[in-house]
Coordinates of C-alpha atoms in Angstrom, one line a residue:
X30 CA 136.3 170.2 51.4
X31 CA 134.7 169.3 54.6
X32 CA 132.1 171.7 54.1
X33 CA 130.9 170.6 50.7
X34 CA 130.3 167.0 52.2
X35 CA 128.8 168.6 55.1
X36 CA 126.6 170.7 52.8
X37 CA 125.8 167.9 50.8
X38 CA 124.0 165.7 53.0
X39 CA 122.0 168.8 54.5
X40 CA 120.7 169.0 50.7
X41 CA 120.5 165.3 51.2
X42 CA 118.0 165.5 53.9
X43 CA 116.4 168.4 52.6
X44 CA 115.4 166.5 49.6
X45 CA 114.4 163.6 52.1
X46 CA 112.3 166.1 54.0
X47 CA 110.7 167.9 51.1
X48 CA 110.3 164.4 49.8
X49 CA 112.2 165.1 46.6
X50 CA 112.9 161.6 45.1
X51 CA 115.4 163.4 42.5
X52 CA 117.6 165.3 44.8
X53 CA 118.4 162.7 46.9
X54 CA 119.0 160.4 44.3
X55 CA 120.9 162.2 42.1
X56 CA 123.2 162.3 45.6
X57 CA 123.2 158.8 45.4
X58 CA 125.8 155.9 44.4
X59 CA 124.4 153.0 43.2
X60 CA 124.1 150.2 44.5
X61 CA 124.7 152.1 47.9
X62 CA 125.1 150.7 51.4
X63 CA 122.5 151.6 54.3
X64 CA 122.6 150.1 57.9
X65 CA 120.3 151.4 60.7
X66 CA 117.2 150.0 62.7
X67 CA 116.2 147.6 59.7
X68 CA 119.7 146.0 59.6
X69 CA 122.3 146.6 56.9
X70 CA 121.2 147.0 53.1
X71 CA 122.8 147.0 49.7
X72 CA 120.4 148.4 47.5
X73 CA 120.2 149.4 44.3
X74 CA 118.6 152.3 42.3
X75 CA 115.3 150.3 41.6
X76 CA 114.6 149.3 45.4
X77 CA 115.8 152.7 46.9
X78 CA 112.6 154.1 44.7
X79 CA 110.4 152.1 46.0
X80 CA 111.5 152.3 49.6
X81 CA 111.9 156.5 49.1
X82 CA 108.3 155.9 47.7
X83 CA 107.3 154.1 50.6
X84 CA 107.7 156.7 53.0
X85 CA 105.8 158.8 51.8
X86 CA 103.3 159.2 54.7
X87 CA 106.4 159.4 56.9
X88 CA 107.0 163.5 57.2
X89 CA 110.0 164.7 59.4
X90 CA 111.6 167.8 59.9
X91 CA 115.6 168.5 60.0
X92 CA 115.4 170.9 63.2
X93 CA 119.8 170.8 63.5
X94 CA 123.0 169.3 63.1
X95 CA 125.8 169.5 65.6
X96 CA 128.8 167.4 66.5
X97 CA 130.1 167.7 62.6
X98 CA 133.0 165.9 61.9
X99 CA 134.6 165.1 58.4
X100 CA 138.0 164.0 56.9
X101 CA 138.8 164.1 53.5
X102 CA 140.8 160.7 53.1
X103 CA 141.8 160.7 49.2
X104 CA 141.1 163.3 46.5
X105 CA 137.6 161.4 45.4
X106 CA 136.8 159.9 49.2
X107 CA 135.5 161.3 51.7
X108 CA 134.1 160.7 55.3
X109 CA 131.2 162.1 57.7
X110 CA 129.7 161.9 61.2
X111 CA 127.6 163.9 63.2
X112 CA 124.1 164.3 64.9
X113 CA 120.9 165.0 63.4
X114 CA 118.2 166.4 65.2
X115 CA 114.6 165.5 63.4
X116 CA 111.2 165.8 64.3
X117 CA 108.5 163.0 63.2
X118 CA 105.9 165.2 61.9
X119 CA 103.2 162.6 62.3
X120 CA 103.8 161.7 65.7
X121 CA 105.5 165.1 66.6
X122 CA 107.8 163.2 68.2
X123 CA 111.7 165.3 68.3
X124 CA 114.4 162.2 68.0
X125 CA 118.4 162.6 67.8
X126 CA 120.3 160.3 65.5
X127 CA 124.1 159.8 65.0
X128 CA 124.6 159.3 61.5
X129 CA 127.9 158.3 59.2
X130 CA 128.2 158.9 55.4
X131 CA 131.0 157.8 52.9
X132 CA 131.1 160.1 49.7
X133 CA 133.2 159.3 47.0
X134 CA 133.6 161.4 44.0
X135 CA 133.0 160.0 40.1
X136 CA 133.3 162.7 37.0
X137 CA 133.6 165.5 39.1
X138 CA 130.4 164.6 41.1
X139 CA 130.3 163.9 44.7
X140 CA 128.0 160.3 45.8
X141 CA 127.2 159.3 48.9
X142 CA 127.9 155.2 48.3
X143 CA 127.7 154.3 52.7
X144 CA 124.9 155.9 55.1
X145 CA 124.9 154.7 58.7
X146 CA 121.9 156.0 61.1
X147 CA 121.5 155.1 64.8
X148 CA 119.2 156.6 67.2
X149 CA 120.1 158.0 70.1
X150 CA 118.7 157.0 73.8
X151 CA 116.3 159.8 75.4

């Protein structure tokens, strides 16, 4: 089980780095929860568009993931944390976030409902 949630949010930030707005949202619980730089976010399937939208001119790269951890609390809940490496391709500047994820699972689908980002010092 911890592998499917792991390789669900690779697919997750594939999507985000091929800029595939139906991928990622079709990972997606809605209204989900995001807290990182910007603060902490409920947002809904409408305002995720137009902030996935807004990105557009922001291209990264997944270059790794390490530090995986994942525990499957109930049949439909699960949890995730590890360490992304990315790379901002317009400032090709690498960056290292830690990064937590709650996925729950509706109709036989897994959602991620919780994603937590925080970048880590140099």
């Amino acid at each position: 089980m911890e592998t499917e949630i792991i390789e669900l949010e690779k697919k997750y930030w594939q999507g985000m780095e091929n800029h595939e707005y139906e991928t990622v949202k079709n990972l997606t619980y809605f209204p989900c929860i995001v807290a990182g730089k910007n603060g902490v976010h409920s947002v809904d399937e409408a305002s995720f568009k137009k902030m996935f939208e807004s990105g557009d001119g922001d291209k990264i790269k997944v270059l790794g993931f390490s530090n995986v951890k994942s525990q499957l609390l109930t049949r439909e809940t699960a949890i995730t944390a590890y360490i992304i490496e990315l790379l901002d391709v317009k400032q090709n500047k690498p960056m290292k976030c830690a990064c937590t994820s709650t996925w729950i699972k509706e109709n036989k689908q897994w959602f991620c409902v919780l994603h937590t980002e925080a970048e880590l010092s140099a």
